[in-house]
Short mmCIF file of C-alpha atoms in Angstrom, two decimals:
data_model
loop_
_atom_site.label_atom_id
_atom_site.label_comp_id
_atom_site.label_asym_id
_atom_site.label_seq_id
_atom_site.Cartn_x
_atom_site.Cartn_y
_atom_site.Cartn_z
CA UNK A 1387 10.26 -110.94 -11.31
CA UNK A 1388 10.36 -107.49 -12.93
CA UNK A 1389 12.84 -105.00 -11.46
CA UNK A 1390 10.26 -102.42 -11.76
CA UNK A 1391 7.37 -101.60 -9.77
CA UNK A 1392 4.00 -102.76 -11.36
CA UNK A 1393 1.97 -99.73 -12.37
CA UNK A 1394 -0.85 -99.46 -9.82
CA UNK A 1395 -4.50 -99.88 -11.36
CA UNK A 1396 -6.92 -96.20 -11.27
CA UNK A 1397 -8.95 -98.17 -7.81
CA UNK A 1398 -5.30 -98.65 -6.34
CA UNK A 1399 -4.39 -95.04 -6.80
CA UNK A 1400 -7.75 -93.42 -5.52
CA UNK A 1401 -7.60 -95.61 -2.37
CA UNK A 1402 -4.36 -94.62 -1.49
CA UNK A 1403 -5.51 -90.49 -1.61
CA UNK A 1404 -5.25 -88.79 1.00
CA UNK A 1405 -8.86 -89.43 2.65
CA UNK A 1406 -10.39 -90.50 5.58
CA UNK A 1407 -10.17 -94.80 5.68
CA UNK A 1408 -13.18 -96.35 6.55
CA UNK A 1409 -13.20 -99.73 9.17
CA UNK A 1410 -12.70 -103.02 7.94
CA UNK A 1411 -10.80 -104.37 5.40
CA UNK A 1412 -12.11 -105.14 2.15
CA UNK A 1413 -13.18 -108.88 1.70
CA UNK A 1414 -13.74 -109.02 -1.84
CA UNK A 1415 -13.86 -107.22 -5.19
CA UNK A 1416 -16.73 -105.71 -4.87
CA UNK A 1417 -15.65 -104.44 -1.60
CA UNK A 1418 -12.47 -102.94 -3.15
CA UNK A 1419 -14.39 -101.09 -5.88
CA UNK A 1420 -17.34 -99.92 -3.40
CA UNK A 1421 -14.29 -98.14 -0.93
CA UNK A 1422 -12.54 -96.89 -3.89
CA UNK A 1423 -15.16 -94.92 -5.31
CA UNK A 1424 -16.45 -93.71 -1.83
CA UNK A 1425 -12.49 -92.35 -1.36
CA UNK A 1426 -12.79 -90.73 -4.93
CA UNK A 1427 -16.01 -89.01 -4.17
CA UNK A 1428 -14.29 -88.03 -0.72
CA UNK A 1429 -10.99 -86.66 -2.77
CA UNK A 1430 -13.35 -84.64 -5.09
CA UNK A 1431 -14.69 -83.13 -2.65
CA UNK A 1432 -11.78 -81.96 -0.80
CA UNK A 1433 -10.35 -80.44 -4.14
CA UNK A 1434 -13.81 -78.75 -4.50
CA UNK A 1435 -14.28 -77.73 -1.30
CA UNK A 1436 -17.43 -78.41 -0.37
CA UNK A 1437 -16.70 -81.47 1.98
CA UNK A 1438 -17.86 -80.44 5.64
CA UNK A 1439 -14.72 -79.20 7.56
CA UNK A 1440 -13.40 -81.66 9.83
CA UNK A 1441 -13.37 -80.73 13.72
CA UNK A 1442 -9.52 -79.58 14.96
CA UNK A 1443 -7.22 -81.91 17.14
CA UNK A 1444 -7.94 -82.09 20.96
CA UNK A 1445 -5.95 -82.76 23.53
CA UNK A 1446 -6.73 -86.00 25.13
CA UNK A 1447 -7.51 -83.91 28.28
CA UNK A 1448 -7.74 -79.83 29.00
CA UNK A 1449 -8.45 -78.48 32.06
CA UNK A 1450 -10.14 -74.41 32.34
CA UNK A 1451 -10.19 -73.06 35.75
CA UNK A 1452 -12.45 -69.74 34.22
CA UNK A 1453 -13.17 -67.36 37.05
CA UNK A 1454 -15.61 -63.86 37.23
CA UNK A 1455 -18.87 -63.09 37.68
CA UNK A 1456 -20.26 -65.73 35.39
CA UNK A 1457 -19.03 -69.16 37.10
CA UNK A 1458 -18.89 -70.27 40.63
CA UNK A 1459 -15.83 -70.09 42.71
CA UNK A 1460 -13.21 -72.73 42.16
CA UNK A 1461 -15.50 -74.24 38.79
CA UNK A 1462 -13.45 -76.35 37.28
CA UNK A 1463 -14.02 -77.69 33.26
CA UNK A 1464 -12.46 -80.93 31.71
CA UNK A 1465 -12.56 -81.97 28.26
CA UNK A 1466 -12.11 -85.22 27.09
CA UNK A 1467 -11.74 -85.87 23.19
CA UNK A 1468 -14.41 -89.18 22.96
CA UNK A 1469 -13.43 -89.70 18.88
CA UNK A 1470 -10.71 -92.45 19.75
CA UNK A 1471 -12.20 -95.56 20.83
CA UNK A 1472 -9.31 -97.16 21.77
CA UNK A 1473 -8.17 -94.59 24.31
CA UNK A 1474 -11.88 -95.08 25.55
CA UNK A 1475 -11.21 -98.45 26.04
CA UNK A 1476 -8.35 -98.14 28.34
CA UNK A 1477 -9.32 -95.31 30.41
CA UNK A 1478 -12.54 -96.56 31.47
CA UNK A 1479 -10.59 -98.54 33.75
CA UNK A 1480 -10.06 -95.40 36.30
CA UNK A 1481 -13.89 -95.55 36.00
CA UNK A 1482 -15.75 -97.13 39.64
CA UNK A 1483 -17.31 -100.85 38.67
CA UNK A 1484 -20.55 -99.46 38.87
CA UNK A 1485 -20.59 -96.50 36.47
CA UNK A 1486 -18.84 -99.18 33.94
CA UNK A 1487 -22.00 -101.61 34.08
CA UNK A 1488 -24.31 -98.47 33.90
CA UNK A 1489 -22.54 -97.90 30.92
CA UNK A 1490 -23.09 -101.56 29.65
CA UNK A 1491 -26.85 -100.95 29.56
CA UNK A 1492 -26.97 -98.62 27.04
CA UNK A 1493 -28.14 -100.49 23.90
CA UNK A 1494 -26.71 -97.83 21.28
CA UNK A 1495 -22.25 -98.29 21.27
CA UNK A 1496 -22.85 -94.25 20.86
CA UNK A 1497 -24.44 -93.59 23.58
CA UNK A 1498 -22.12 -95.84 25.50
CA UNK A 1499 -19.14 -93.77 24.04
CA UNK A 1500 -20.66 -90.71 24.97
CA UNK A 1501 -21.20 -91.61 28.51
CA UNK A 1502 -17.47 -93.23 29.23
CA UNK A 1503 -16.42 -89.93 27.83
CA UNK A 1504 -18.30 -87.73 30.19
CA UNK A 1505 -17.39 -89.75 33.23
CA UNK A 1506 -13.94 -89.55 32.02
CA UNK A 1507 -13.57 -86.59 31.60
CA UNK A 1508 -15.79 -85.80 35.08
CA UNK A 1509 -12.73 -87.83 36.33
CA UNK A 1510 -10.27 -85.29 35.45
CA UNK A 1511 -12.67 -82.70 36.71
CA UNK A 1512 -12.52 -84.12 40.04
CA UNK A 1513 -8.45 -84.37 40.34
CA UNK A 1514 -8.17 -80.82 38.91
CA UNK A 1515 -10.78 -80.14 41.79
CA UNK A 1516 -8.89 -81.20 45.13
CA UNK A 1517 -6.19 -83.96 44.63
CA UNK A 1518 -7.56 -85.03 48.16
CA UNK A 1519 -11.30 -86.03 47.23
CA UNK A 1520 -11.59 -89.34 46.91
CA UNK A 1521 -14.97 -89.43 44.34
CA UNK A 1522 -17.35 -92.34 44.18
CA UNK A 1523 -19.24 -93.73 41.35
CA UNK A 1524 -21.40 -90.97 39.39
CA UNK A 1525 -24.58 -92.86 38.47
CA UNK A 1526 -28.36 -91.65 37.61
CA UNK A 1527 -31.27 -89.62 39.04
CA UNK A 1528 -34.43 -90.40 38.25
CA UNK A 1529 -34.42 -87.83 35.17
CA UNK A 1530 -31.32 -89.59 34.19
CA UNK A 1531 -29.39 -86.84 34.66
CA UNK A 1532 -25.89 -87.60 36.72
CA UNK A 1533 -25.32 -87.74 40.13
CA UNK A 1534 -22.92 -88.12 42.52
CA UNK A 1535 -24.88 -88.86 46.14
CA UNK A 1536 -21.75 -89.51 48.40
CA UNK A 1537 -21.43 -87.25 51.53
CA UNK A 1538 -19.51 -83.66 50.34
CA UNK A 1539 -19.47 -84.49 46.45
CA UNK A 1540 -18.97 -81.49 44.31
CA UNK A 1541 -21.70 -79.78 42.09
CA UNK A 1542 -21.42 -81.68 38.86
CA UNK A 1543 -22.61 -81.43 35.15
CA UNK A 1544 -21.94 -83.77 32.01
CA UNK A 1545 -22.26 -82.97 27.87
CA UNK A 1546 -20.71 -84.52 25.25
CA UNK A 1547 -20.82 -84.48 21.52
CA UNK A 1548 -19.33 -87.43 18.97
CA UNK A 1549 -16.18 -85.31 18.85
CA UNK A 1550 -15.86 -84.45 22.82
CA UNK A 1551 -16.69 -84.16 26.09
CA UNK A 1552 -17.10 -81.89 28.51
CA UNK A 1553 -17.77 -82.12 32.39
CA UNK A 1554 -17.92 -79.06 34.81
CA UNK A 1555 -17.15 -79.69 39.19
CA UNK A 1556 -17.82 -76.88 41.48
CA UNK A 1557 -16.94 -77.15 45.31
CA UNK A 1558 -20.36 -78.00 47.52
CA UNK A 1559 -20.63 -74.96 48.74
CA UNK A 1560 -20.66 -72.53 46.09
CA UNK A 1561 -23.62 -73.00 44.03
CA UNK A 1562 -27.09 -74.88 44.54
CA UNK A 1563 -26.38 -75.95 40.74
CA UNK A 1564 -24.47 -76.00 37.94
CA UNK A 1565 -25.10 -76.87 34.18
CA UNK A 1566 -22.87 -77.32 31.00
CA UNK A 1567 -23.61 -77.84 27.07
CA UNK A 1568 -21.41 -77.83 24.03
CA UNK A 1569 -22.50 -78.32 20.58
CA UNK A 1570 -19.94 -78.94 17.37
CA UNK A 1571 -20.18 -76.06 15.18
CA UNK A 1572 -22.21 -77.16 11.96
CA UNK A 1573 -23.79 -74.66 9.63
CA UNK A 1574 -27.16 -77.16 8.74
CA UNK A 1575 -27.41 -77.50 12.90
CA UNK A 1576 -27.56 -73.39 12.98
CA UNK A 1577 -29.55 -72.87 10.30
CA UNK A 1578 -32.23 -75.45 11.38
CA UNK A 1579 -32.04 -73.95 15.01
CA UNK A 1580 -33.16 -70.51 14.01
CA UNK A 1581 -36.18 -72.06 12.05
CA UNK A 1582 -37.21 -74.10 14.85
CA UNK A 1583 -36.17 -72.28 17.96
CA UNK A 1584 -35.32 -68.67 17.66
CA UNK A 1585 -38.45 -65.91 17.48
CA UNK A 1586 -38.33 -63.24 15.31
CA UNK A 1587 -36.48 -60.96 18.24
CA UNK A 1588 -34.23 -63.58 18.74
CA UNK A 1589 -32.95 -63.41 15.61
CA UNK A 1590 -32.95 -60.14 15.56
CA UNK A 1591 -30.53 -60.37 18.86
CA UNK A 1592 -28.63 -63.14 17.48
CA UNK A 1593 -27.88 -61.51 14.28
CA UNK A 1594 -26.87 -57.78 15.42
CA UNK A 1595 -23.55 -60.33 17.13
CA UNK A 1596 -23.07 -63.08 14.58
CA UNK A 1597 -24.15 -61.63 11.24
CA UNK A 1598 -23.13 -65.22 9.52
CA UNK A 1599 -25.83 -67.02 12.10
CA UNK A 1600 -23.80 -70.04 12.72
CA UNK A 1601 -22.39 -69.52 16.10
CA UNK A 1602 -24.97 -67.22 17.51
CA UNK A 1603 -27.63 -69.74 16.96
CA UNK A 1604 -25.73 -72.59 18.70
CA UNK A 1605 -24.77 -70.27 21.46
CA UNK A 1606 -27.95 -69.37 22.69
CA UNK A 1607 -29.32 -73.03 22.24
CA UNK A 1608 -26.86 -74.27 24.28
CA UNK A 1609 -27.22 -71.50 27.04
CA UNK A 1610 -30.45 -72.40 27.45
CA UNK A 1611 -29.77 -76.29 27.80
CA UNK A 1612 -26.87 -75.31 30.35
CA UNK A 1613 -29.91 -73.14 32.43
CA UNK A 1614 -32.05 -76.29 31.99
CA UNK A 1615 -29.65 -78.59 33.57
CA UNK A 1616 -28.35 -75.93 36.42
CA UNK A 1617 -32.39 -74.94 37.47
CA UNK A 1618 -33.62 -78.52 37.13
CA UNK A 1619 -36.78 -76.96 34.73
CA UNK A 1620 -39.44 -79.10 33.74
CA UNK A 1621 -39.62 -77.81 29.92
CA UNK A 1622 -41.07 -79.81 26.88
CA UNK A 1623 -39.60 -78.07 23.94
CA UNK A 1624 -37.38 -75.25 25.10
CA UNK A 1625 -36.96 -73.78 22.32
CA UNK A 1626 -39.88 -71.36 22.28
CA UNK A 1627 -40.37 -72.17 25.61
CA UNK A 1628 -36.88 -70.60 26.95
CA UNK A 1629 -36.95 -66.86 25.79
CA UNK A 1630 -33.67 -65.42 25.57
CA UNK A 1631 -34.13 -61.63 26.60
CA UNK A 1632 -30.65 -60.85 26.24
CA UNK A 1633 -28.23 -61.95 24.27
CA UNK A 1634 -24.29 -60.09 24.17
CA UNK A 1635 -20.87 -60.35 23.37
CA UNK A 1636 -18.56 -60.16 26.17
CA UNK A 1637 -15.01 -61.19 26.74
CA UNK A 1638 -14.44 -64.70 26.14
CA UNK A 1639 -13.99 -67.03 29.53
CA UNK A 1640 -10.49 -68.68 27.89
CA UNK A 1641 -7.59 -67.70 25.97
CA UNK A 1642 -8.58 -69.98 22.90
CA UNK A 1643 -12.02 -68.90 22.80
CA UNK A 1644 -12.89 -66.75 19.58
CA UNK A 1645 -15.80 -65.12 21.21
CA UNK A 1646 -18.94 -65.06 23.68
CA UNK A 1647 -22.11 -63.80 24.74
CA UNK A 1648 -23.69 -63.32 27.94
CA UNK A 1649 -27.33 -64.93 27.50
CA UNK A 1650 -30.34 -64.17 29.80
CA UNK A 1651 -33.30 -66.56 29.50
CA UNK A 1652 -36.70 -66.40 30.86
CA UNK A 1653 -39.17 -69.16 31.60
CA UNK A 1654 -42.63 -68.78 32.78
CA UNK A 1655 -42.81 -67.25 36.41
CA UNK A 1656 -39.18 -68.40 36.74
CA UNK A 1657 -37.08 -65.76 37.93
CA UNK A 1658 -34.43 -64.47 35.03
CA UNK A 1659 -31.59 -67.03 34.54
CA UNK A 1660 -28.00 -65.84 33.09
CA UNK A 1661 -25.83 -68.14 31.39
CA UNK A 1662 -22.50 -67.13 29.39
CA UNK A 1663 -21.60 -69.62 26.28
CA UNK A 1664 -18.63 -69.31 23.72
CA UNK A 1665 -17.12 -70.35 20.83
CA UNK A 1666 -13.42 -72.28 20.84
CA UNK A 1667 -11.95 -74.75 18.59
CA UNK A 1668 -14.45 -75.77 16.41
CA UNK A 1669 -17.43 -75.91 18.83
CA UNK A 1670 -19.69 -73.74 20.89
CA UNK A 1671 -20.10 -74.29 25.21
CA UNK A 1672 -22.37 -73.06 27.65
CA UNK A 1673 -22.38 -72.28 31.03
CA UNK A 1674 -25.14 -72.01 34.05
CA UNK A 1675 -25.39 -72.04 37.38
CA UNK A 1676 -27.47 -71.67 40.56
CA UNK A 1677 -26.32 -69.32 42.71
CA UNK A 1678 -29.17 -69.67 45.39
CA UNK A 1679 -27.90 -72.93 46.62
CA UNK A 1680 -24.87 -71.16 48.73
CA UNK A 1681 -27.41 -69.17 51.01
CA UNK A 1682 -29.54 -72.47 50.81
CA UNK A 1683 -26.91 -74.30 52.19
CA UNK A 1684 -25.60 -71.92 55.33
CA UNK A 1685 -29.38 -71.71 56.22
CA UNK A 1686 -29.55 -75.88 56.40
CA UNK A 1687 -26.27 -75.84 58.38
CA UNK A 1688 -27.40 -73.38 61.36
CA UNK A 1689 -28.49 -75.06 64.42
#
């Protein structure tokens, strides 16, 4: 055997770039040349620059208590990073047996992912909520949307993304409703959202804040799905539907956030809903909520 190293083939070399590895290992030649060119084309355009940006680290878990005018008292928000399968895999078991065969119905393995994220991370909502509550399983409404129908359970509200996910808890009592949305940031997402959804005034709004149009767009999409969820609306396509009469920067709700804007949407003979949504480590989050449900609730309680 030679004492020196055999000199590695031009396939050999590329594959071992620095690059992103795809699943599976490569059964045959054909196999080996197919992944080495894809991790060439990846390495070229990572030298060129024009490769899309790849999302920052989370945490596996990050808990914002964010407090003033524009969240309910004693809100709590988890985040739950839903890219590593295998840490998927062994927290679902904190999950109740029911939410876990929900979860087993869903024909797509994305969709799947997405929700054992959300009630993951709706987990970690809860603990950060009262270390007391004992939470039962969060299944479905009849709109699919979550719920948790135990006696005293907390205001609740799930979103998620392929990179993360986000779930919102809010004591019973201080809200009727609450409602969260985050979107990655992505510059084809904003562009096509201002075609589609924003009117010319939008824009206008939009712009006079976020001059590049890439968060600004996302923002006030995402405002308005957070007022969707928190005001239960019936709405087909809300993006000309929702019209967002306001929208300004404020100061951001957390220390990492890079900015915000406080969003005011109208909707038909609706009264005029307010939602605050901001921009922090690589993606955009909303934030709504129903503040009728506290004088609701005293009224059902008096004798």
């Amino acid at each position: 055997m030679s004492r020196f190293p055999r000199r590695r083939s031009a396939s050999a070399r590329a594959m071992s770039c620095w690059c992103s590895v795809p699943r599976g290992r490569p059964r045959d030649a054909r196999d080996r040349r197919r992944l080495a060119s894809r991790h060439a084309s990846q390495c070229a355009s990572r030298r060129a620059g024009t490769e899309r940006p790849m999302a920052p680290p989370l945490p596996p878990q990050l808990i914002l208590r964010p407090t003033g005018r524009d969240f309910p008292a004693g809100l709590v928000l988890s985040e739950y990073d839903a890219r590593h399968r295998h840490h998927i895999a062994a927290d679902r078991a904190h999950l109740p047996d029911e939410e876990r065969a929900l979860a087993e119905t869903l024909r797509s393995e994305q969709r799947r992912i997405g929700f054992l994220a959300g009630r993951i991370a709706l987990r970690s909502a809860f603990a950060a909520l009262d270390p007391a509550l004992v939470p039962g399983a969060v299944l479905r409404d009849a709109r699919g949307r979550p719920h948790a129908d135990w006696s005293g359970a907390p205001r609740i509200s799930i979103a998620h993304t392929r990179v993360r996910a986000v779930a919102a808890a809010a004591p019973l009592g201080a809200c009727a409703a609450i409602g969260v949305d985050v979107e990655e940031l992505d510059a084809h997402r904003a562009h096509a959202l201002v075609r589609m959804s924003l009117s010319t005034d939008e824009a206008a709004r939009v712009r006079a804040t976020d001059p590049a149009m890439l968060a600004g767009p996302i923002a006030l999409w995402c405002a308005r799905e957070a007022c969707v969820k928190a005001f239960a609306l019936e709405v087909g396509w809300f993006g000309t539907a929702l019209v967002a009469t306001r929208f300004e920067s404020c100061d951001p709700p957390a220390a990492d956030a890079v900015r915000a804007w406080r969003v005011e949407i109208a909707f038909e003979s609706h009264e005029a809903m307010r939602a605050i949504a901001w921009e922090s480590r690589g993606a955009v989050f909303a934030f709504a909520f129903d503040s009728r449900a506290r004088v609701n609730d005293e009224a059902a309680a008096r004798p």
